[in-house]
Coordinates of N, CA, C and O in Angstrom, one line a residue:
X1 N 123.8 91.2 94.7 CA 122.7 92.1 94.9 C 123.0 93.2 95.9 O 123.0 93.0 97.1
X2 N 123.3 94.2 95.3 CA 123.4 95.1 96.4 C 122.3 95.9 97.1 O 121.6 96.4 96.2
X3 N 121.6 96.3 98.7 CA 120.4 95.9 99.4 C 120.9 97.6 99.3 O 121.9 98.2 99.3
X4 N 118.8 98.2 99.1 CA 118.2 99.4 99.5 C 118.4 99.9 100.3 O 119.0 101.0 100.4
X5 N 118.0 98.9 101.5 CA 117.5 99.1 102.8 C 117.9 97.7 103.8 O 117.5 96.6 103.5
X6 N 118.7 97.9 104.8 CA 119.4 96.7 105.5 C 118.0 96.3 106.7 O 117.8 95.1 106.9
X7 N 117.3 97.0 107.2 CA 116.2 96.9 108.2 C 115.3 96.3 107.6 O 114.9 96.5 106.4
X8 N 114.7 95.2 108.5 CA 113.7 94.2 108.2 C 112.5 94.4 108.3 O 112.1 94.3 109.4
X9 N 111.6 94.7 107.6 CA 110.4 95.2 107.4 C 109.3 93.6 107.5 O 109.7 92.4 107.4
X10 N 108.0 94.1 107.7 CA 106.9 93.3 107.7 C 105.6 93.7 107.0 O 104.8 94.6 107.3
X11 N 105.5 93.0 106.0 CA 104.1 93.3 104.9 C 103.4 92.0 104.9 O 103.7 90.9 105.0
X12 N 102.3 92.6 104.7 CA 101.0 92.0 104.4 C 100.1 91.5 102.8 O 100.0 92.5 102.2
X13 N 99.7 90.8 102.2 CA 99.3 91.4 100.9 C 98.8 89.7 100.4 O 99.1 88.7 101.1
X14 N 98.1 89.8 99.3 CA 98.0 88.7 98.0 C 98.7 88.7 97.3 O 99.1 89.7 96.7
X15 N 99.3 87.4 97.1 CA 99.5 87.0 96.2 C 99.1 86.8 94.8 O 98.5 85.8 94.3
X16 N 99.4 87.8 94.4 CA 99.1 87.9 93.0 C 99.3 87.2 91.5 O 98.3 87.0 90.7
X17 N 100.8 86.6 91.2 CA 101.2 85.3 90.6 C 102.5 85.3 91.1 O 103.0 86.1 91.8
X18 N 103.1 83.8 90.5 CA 104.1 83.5 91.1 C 104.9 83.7 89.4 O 104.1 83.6 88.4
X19 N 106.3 83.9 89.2 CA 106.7 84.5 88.1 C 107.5 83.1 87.7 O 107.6 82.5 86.7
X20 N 108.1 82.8 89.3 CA 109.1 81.1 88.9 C 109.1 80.5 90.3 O 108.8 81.1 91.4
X21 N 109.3 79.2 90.2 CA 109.4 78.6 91.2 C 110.5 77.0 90.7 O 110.4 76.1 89.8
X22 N 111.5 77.2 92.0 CA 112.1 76.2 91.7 C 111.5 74.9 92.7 O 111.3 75.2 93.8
X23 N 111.1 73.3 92.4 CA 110.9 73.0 92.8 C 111.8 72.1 93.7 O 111.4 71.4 94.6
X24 N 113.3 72.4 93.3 CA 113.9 71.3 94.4 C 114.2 72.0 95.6 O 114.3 71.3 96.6
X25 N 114.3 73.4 95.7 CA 114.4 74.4 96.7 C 113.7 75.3 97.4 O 114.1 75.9 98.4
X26 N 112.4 75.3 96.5 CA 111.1 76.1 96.9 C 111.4 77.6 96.8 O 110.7 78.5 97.2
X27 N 112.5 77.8 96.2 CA 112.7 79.7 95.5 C 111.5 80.0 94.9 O 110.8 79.3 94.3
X28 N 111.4 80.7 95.1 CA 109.6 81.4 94.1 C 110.1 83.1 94.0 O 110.9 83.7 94.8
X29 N 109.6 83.3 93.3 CA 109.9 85.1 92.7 C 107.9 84.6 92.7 O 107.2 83.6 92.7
X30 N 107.9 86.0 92.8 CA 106.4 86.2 92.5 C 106.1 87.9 92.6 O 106.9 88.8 92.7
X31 N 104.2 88.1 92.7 CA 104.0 89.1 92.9 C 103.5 89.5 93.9 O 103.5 88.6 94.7
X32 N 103.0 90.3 94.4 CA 102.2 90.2 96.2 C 101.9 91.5 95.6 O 102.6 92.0 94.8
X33 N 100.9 91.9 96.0 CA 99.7 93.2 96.1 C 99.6 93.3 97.1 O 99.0 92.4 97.7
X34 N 100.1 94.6 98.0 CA 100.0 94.6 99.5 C 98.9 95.6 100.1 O 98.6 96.7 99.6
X35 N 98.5 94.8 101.5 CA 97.4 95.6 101.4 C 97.8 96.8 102.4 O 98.7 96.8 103.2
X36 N 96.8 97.9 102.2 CA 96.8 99.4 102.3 C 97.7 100.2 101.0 O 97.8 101.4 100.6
X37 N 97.9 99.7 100.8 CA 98.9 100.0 98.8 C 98.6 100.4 98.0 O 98.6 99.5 97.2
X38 N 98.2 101.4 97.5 CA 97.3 101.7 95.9 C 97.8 101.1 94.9 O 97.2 100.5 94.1
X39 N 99.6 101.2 94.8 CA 100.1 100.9 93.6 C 100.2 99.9 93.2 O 99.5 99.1 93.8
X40 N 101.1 99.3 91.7 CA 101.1 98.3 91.8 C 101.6 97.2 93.0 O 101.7 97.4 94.2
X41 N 101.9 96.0 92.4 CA 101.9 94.8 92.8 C 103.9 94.9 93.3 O 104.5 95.7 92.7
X42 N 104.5 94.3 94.0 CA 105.4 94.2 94.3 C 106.2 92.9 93.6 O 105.6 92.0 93.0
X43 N 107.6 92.7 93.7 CA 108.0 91.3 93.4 C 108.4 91.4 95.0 O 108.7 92.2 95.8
X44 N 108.3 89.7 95.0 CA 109.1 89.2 96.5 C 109.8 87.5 95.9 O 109.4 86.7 95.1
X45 N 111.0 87.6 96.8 CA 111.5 86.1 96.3 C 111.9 86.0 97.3 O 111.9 86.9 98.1
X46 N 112.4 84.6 97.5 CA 112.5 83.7 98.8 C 112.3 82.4 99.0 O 112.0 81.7 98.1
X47 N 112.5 81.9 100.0 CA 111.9 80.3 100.0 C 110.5 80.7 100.9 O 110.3 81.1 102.1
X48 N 109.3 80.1 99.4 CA 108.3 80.0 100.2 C 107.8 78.5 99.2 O 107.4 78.5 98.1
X49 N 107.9 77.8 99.8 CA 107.2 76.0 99.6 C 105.7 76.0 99.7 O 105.2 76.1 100.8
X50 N 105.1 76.0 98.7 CA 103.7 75.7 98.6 C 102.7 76.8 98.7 O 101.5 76.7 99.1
X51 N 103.3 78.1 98.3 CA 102.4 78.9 98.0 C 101.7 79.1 96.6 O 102.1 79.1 95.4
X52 N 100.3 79.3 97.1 CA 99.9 79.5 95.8 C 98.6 80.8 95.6 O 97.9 81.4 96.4
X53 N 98.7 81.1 94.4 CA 97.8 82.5 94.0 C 96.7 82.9 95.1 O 96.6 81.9 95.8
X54 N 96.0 83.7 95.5 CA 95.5 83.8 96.5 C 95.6 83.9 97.7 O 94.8 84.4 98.4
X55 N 96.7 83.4 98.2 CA 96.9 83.4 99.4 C 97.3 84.8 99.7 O 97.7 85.8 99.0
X56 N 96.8 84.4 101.3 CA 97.1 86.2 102.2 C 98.9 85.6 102.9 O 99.2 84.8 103.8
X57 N 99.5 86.5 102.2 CA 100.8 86.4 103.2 C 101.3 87.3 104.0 O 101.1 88.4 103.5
X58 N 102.1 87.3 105.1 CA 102.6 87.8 106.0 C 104.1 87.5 105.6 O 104.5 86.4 105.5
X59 N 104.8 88.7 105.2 CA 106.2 88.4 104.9 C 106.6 89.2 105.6 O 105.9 90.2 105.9
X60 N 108.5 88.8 106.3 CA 109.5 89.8 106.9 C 110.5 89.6 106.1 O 110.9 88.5 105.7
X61 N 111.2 90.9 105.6 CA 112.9 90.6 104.8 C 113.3 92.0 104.9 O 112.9 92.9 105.8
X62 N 114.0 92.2 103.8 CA 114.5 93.7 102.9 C 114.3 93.6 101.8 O 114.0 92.6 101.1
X63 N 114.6 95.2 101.6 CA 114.4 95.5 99.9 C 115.6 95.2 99.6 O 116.4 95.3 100.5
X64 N 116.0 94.7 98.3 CA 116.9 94.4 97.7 C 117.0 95.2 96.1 O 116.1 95.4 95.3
X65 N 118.0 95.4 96.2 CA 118.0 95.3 94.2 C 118.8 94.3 92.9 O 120.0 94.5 92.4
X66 N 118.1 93.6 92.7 CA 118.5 92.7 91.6 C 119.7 93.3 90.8 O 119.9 94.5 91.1
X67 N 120.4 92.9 90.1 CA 121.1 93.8 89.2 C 120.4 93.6 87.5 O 120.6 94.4 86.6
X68 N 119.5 92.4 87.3 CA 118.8 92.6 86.3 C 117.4 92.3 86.3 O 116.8 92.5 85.3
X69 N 116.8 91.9 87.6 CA 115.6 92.4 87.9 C 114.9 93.9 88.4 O 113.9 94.6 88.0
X70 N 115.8 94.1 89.5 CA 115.3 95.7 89.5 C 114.9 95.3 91.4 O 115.4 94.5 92.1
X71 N 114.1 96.0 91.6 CA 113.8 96.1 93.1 C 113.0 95.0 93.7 O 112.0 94.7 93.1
X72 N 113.3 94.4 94.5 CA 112.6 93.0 94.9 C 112.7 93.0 96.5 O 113.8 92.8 97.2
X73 N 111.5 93.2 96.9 CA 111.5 92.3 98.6 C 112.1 91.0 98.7 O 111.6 90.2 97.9
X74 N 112.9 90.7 99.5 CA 114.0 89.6 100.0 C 113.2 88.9 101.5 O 113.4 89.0 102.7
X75 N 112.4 88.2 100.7 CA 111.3 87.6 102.3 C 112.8 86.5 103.2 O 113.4 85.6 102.7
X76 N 112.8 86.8 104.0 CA 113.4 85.6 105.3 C 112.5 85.3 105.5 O 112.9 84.1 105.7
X77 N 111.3 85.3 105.7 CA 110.2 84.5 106.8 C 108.7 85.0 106.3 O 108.3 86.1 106.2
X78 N 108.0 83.8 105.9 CA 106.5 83.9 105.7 C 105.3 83.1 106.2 O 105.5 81.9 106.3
X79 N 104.3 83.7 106.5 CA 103.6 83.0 106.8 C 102.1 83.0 105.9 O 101.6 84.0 105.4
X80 N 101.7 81.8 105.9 CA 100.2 82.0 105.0 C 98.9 82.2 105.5 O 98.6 81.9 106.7
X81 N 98.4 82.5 105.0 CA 96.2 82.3 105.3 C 95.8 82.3 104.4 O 96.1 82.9 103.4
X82 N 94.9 81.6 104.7 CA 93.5 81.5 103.2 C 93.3 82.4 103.2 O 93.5 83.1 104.2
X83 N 92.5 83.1 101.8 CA 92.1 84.2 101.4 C 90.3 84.3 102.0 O 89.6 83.3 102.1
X84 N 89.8 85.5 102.1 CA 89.0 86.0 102.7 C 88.0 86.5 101.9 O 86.8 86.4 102.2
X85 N 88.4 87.3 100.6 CA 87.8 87.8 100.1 C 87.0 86.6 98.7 O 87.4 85.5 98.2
X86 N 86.2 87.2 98.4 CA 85.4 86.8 97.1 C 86.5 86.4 95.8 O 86.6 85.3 95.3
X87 N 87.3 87.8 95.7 CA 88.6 87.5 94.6 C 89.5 87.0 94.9 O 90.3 86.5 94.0
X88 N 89.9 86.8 96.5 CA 91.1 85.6 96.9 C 91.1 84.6 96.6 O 92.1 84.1 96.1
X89 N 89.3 83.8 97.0 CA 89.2 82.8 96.8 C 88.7 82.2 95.5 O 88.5 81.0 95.3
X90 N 88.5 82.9 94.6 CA 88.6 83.1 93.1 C 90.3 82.5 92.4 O 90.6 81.5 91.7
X91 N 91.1 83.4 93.0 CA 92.6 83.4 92.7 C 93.1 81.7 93.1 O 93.9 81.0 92.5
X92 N 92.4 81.7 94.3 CA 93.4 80.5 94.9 C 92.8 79.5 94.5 O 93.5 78.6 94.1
X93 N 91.7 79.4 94.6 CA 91.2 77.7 93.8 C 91.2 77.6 92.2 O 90.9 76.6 91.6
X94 N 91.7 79.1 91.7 CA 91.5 78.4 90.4 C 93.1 78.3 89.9 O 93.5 78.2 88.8
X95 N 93.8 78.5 91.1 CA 95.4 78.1 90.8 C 95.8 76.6 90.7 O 97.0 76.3 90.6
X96 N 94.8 75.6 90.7 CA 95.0 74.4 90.7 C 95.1 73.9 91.8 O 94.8 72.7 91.6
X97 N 95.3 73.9 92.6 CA 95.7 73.3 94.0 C 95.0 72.3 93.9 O 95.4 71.2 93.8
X98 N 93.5 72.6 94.0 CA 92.3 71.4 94.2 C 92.1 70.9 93.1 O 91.7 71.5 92.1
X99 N 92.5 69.5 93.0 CA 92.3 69.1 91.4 C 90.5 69.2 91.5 O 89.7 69.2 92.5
X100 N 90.4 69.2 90.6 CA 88.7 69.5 89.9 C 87.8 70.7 89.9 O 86.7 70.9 89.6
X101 N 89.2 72.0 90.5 CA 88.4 72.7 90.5 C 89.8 73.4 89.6 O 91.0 73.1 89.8
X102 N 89.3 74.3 88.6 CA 89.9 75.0 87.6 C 89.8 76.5 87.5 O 88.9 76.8 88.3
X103 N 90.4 77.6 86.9 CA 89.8 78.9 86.7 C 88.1 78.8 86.0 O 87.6 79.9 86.0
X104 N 87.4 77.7 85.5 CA 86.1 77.8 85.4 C 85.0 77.4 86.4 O 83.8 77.6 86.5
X105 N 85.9 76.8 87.1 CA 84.8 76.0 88.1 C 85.1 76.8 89.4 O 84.3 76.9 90.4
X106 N 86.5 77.5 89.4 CA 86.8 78.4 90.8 C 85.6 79.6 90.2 O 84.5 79.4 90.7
X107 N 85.5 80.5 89.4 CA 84.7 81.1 88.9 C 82.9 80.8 89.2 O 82.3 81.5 90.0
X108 N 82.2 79.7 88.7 CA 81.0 79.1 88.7 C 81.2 79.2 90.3 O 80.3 79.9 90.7
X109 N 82.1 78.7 91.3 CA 81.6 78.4 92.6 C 82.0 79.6 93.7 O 81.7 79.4 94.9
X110 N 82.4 80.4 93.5 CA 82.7 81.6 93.9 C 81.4 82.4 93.5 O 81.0 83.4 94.2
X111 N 81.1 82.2 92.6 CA 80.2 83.4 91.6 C 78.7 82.9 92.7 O 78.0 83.6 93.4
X112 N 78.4 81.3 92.5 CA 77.5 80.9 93.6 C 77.5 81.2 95.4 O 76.5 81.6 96.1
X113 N 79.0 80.9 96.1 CA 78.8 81.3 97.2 C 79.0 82.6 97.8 O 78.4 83.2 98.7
X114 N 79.9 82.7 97.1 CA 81.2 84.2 97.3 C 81.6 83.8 98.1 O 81.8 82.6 98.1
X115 N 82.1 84.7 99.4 CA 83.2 84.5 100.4 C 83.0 83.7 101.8 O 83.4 83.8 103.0
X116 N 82.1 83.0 101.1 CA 81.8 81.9 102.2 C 82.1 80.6 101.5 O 81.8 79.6 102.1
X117 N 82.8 80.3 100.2 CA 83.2 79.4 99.4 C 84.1 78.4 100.3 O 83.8 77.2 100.4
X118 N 85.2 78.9 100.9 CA 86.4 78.1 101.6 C 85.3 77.3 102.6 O 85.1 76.1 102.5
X119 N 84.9 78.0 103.3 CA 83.5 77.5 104.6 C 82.7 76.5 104.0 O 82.7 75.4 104.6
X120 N 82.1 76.6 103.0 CA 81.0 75.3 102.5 C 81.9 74.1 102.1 O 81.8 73.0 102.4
X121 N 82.9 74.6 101.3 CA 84.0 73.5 100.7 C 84.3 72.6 102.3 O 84.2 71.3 102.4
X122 N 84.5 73.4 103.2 CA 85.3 72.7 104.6 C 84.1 72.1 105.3 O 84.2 70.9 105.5
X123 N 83.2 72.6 105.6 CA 82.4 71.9 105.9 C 80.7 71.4 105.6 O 79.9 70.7 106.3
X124 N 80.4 71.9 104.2 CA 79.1 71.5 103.7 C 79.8 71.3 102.4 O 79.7 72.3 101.6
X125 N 80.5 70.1 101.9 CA 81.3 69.8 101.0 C 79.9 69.7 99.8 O 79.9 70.4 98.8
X126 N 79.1 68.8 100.1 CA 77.6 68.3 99.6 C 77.0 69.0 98.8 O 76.4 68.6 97.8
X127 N 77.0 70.7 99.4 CA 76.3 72.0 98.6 C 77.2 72.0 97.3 O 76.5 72.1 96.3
X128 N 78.1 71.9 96.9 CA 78.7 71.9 96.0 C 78.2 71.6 94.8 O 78.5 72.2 93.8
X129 N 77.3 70.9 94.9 CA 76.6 69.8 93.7 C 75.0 71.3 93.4 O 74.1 71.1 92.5
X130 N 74.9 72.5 94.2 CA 74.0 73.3 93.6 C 75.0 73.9 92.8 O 74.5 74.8 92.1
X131 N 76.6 73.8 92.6 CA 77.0 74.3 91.3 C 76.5 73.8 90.1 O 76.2 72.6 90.0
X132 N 76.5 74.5 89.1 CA 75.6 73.4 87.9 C 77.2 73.2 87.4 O 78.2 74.0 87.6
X133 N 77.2 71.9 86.7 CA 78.5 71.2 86.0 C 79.3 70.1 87.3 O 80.1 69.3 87.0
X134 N 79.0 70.3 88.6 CA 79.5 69.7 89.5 C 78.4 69.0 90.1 O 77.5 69.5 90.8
X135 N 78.4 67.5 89.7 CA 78.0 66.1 89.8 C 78.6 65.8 91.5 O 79.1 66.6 92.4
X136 N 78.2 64.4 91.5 CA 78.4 64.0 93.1 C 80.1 63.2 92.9 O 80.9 63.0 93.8
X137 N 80.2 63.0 91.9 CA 82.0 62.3 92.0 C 82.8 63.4 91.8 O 83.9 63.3 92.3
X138 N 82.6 64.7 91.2 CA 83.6 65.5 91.4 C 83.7 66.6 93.0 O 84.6 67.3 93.5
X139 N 82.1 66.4 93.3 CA 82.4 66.7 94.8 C 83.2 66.0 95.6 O 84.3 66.5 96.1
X140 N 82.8 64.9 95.8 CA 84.1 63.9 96.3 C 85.2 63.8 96.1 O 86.0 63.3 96.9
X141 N 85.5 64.3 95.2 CA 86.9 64.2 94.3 C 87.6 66.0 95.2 O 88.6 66.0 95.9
X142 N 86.8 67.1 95.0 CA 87.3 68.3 95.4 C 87.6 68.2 97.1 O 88.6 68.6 97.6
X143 N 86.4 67.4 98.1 CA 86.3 67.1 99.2 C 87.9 66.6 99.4 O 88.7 67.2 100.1
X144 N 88.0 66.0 99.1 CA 88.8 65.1 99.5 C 90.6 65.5 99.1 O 91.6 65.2 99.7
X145 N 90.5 66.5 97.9 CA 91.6 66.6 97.8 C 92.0 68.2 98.7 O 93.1 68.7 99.0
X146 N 90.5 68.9 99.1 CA 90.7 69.8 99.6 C 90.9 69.7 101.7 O 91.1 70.6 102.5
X147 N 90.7 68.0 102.1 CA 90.9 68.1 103.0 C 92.3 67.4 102.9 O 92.7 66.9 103.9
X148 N 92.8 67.4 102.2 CA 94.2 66.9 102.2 C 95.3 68.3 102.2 O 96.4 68.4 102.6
X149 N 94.6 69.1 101.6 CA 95.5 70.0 101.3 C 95.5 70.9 102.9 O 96.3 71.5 103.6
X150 N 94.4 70.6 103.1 CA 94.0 71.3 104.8 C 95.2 70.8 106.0 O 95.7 71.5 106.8
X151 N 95.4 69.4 105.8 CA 96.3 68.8 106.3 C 97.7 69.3 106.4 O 98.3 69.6 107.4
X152 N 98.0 69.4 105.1 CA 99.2 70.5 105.0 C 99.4 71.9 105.7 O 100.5 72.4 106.0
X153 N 98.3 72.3 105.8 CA 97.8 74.4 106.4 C 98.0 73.7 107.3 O 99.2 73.8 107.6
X154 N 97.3 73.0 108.0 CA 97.6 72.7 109.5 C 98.4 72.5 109.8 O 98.5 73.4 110.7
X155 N 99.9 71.7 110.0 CA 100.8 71.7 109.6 C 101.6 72.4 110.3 O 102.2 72.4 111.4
X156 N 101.3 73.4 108.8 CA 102.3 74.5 108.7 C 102.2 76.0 109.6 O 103.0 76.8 109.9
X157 N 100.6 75.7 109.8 CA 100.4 76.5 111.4 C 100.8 76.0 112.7 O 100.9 76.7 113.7
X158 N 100.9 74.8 112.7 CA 101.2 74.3 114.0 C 102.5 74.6 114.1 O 102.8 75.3 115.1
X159 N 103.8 74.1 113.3 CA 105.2 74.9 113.1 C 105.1 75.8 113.2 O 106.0 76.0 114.0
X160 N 104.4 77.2 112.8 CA 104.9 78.0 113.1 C 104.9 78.8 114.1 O 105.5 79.8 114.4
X161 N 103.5 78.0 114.8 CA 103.7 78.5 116.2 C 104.7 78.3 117.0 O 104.9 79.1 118.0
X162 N 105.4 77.2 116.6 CA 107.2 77.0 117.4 C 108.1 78.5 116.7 O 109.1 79.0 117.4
X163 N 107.8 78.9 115.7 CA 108.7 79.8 115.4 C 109.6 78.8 114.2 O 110.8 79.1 113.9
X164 N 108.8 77.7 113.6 CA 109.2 77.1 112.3 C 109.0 77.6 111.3 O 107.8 77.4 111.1
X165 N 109.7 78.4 110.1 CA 108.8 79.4 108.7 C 108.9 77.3 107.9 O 109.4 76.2 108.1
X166 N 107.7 78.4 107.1 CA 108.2 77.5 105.9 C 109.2 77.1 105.4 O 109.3 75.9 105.4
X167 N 110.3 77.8 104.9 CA 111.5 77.7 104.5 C 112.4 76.6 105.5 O 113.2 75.6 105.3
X168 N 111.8 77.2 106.5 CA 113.0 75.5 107.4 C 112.3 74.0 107.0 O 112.8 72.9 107.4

């Protein structure tokens, strides 16, 4: 790949989709929508382990050019956050992460809280059940896989406050 630009840049943005992901190495090609950006969406590849749609990422790399993809940000280092918005949190729960919740039920329960969705899930797990279609075992079921997955974010913020990316 011969590089655009050799200087390491820092962007911001959603994750938009992910295009591929290797699982034994955590390569991911994807898209990121960055924010202050009108245009479209970008591609970025890299090792990012466990990202998924929605997410707000903080990436550093260069531009690169593929020789049969075309122009691609080359992330060295990312970091994650939950999404903030109404449509983040749309994107990211209905990427599967949380088993039980789907693009129909990310939809129904976003559409009920909006951007206070991540907040009631974390700590008024219970309200869930004023979604219509979500009973008291699939609350439990989303609780539970969503404080697991919390486990992981934690984690991976506490690494990186040493200055550990994902990628290590």
């Amino acid at each position: 790949m011969a590089e655009l630009r050799e200087q390491t840049e820092e962007l911001k943005g959603v994750l938009e989709r992910i295009v591929y992901t290797n699982e034994e190495n955590h390569y991911t090609v994807g898209e990121l929508s960055v924010e202050n950006n009108d245009s479209a969406s970008i591609v970025i590849a890299g090792i990012l382990p466990g990202v998924q749609c929605g997410e707000t990422l903080k990436i550093s790399g260069s531009w690169q050019r593929h020789p049969q993809h075309g122009q691609q940000f080359k992330v060295t280092t990312a970091q994650s956050e939950l999404p903030a918005s109404a449509w983040g949190i749309r994107r990211y729960l209905g990427s599967g992460l949380v088993p039980g919740i789907g693009p129909k039920y990310a939809d129904k329960i976003v559409d009920h809280f909006g951007a206070q969705t991540l907040e009631i899930i974390s700590h008024e797990s219970g309200r869930l059940r004023e979604v219509e279609g979500i009973g008291k075992e699939r609350c439990k079921s989303i609780k539970k896989a969503w404080d697991s997955q919390r486990s992981v974010r934690e984690a991976m913020v506490f690494l990186q406050a040493y200055g550990i990316t994902n990628s290590q």
